[in-house]
């Protein structure tokens, strides 16, 4: 599986934008970029995914570099409830099935 | 939609006992995954099923672990005999294979003493 690299931790102030980076230099043409987050004492939660174009949803935006070797998850206005571990994952859909392999993620702290 | 339902939420058992964890995926999802999370190893995929058929069980730690999916609405993960190092939070997730994302359950916190 292609690997992703994320900073171990980041901090943000409440109500400010947060840019969470992810490097995936060995990404293949069929890999989707997925982001999940895990709040304390909860299971992981799907945030957003994309292939080549930037994506927006109610939770966040995903900006994908033109060469697809990196991406950035953008939380437009961080709240205290956004404090979580954020995982950037490459998902390859194969005829034999697919799976998500979680790395260590980025632990986001939000200061009031 | 009740989401992915796991039971029990917490389980404390003595070493050597059999433990069975249960999962009800979201109706209509055709893939089901079992993950284990510990502080040391993070989130590890144990096994996953597609259309009730086990596709990849390479993450199952050893023969003490087994998983079944007798139908599209139910799966079990069994540990027999359990050991203290099996203590972890076990998550079940389901998805459409060609779909957007996985939906995770709330997990089962297993403590083996």
XYZ file of C-alpha atoms in Angstrom:
225
model
C 0.000 0.000 0.000
C 1.211 3.498 -0.793
C 2.206 5.383 2.337
C 1.235 8.789 3.720
C 3.235 11.144 5.960
C 1.580 13.554 8.379
C 2.862 15.743 11.214
C 2.361 14.121 14.599
C 0.541 17.088 16.074
C -0.773 20.567 15.319
C -2.419 23.330 17.270
C -5.012 25.845 16.249
C -7.024 28.641 17.800
C -10.765 28.371 17.932
C -12.599 29.966 14.988
C -9.446 30.111 12.886
C -8.807 28.031 9.755
C -6.699 24.901 10.043
C -4.642 23.367 7.246
C -3.650 19.758 7.876
C -1.000 18.566 5.410
C -0.395 15.077 4.056
C 2.379 13.826 1.784
C 1.836 10.783 -0.422
C 4.640 10.839 -2.949
C 4.154 7.191 -4.008
C 0.464 7.558 -4.793
C -0.727 5.620 -7.817
C -3.170 6.817 -10.437
C -6.062 4.819 -9.007
C -5.585 5.752 -5.341
C -8.256 7.886 -3.749
C -7.214 10.233 -0.938
C -9.397 9.762 2.130
C -9.491 11.671 5.392
C -10.926 10.359 8.613
C -10.895 11.752 12.098
C -11.214 10.136 15.491
C -12.614 12.093 18.375
C -11.712 10.999 21.902
C -13.350 7.711 22.896
C -15.091 7.318 19.547
C -14.593 5.330 16.379
C -13.058 6.938 13.297
C -15.385 9.158 11.297
C -15.273 9.748 7.544
C -14.495 13.367 6.688
C -13.896 13.691 2.960
C -12.230 12.057 -0.019
C -11.036 12.973 -3.496
C -9.145 11.745 -6.514
C -7.789 14.706 -8.484
C -10.007 17.746 -8.024
C -10.478 19.776 -4.881
C -13.556 18.760 -2.897
C -15.830 20.533 -0.466
C -18.441 19.219 1.922
C -20.146 20.427 5.059
C -17.287 19.279 7.260
C -14.186 20.358 5.397
C -12.404 21.018 2.115
C -9.759 18.887 0.483
C -7.107 20.526 -1.644
C -5.124 18.123 -3.832
C -1.840 19.120 -5.442
C -1.684 18.986 -9.202
C 0.846 16.131 -9.126
C -1.256 14.411 -6.406
C 1.836 13.859 -4.253
C 0.336 15.872 -1.414
C -3.005 17.083 -0.129
C -4.345 19.394 2.557
C -7.440 19.047 4.684
C -8.900 22.446 5.460
C -11.186 23.137 8.386
C -12.487 26.611 7.696
C -13.291 27.586 11.277
C -11.974 25.281 13.950
C -14.152 24.599 16.958
C -13.308 22.831 20.181
C -15.230 19.823 18.869
C -12.747 19.498 16.014
C -10.023 18.408 18.420
C -9.241 14.901 17.210
C -6.700 12.714 15.442
C -6.914 13.243 11.683
C -5.863 10.417 9.377
C -4.911 10.792 5.736
C -5.262 7.469 3.931
C -4.856 6.246 0.384
C -7.588 3.884 -0.716
C -7.111 1.703 -3.772
C -10.194 0.039 -5.122
C -9.226 -3.352 -6.434
C -11.220 -6.122 -7.981
C -10.324 -8.279 -4.999
C -11.659 -5.734 -2.569
C -10.256 -2.725 -0.796
C -9.167 -1.747 2.661
C -8.122 1.300 4.624
C -4.736 1.204 6.315
C -4.477 3.801 9.073
C -1.206 5.498 9.931
C -0.499 7.467 13.092
C -2.361 10.594 11.973
C -2.127 14.195 13.183
C -3.410 15.045 16.625
C -5.121 18.439 16.390
C -5.488 20.532 19.521
C -7.823 23.532 19.432
C -7.210 26.370 21.865
C -10.203 28.369 23.099
C -30.293 4.777 10.276
C -28.830 3.410 13.505
C -25.339 3.150 12.085
C -22.993 0.251 12.744
C -23.987 -1.430 15.981
C -21.441 -3.230 18.132
C -21.992 -5.202 21.276
C -21.038 -5.319 24.021
C -19.626 -1.822 24.583
C -17.361 -3.082 27.340
C -16.158 -6.566 28.161
C -13.982 -7.652 31.047
C -12.958 -11.277 31.065
C -10.403 -13.544 32.647
C -7.466 -14.915 30.740
C -8.342 -18.170 29.024
C -12.008 -17.389 28.564
C -13.722 -17.205 25.199
C -14.808 -13.741 24.049
C -17.295 -13.012 21.282
C -17.718 -9.537 19.847
C -20.715 -8.748 17.661
C -21.377 -6.340 14.836
C -24.430 -5.342 12.831
C -23.420 -3.379 9.728
C -25.492 -0.727 8.011
C -28.205 -2.264 5.882
C -27.160 -2.405 2.237
C -23.438 -2.120 2.871
C -21.558 -4.994 1.255
C -18.172 -4.740 2.972
C -17.428 -5.266 6.651
C -14.177 -4.676 8.500
C -12.827 -5.542 11.938
C -10.137 -3.261 13.382
C -8.249 -3.310 16.676
C -6.828 -0.208 18.342
C -4.155 -0.046 21.016
C -1.913 2.758 22.178
C 1.169 0.922 20.994
C 0.015 -0.212 17.564
C -2.733 2.230 16.631
C -5.556 1.067 14.373
C -4.911 -2.316 12.783
C -7.111 -4.050 10.254
C -7.767 -7.618 11.357
C -10.036 -8.945 8.628
C -12.516 -7.787 6.069
C -15.455 -9.321 4.256
C -17.004 -8.487 0.914
C -20.511 -9.827 0.295
C -20.133 -12.001 3.428
C -16.965 -13.656 2.105
C -13.644 -13.136 3.941
C -11.290 -11.377 1.533
C -8.218 -10.631 3.611
C -7.510 -12.047 7.060
C -3.791 -11.347 7.033
C -4.181 -9.030 10.007
C -5.621 -11.671 12.309
C -2.941 -12.067 14.977
C -3.059 -15.831 15.418
C -5.264 -18.880 15.427
C -6.935 -17.774 18.636
C -8.811 -15.183 16.583
C -11.628 -16.098 14.218
C -14.315 -14.090 12.449
C -17.528 -15.062 10.732
C -20.184 -13.339 8.704
C -23.090 -15.776 8.366
C -25.293 -13.198 6.630
C -25.257 -9.615 5.434
C -26.527 -8.224 8.719
C -24.294 -9.876 11.299
C -20.660 -10.625 12.031
C -18.743 -11.968 15.005
C -15.127 -11.806 16.100
C -14.164 -14.535 18.522
C -11.063 -14.875 20.662
C -10.460 -18.262 22.240
C -8.615 -18.447 24.557
C -8.234 -14.780 25.422
C -4.959 -13.341 26.749
C -4.137 -10.038 28.507
C -2.365 -8.765 25.353
C -5.691 -8.940 23.522
C -6.905 -6.007 25.597
C -7.839 -3.260 23.137
C -10.736 -1.448 21.557
C -12.209 -3.450 18.702
C -14.027 -1.558 15.973
C -16.336 -2.836 13.291
C -16.945 -0.792 10.133
C -19.019 -1.218 7.005
C -19.108 0.380 3.570
C -20.164 0.061 -0.016
C -17.131 -1.320 -1.826
C -17.352 1.321 -4.495
C -18.700 3.937 -2.166
C -17.527 6.905 -0.280
C -16.386 6.049 3.180
C -16.469 3.575 5.967
C -18.889 3.948 8.852
C -17.439 2.793 12.132
C -19.229 1.512 15.172
C -18.579 2.838 18.656
C -16.268 -0.048 19.441
C -15.981 -2.717 22.108
C -13.445 -2.086 24.839
C -12.041 -5.472 25.813
C -10.059 -5.981 28.990
C -8.546 -9.387 29.669
C -7.265 -9.798 33.212
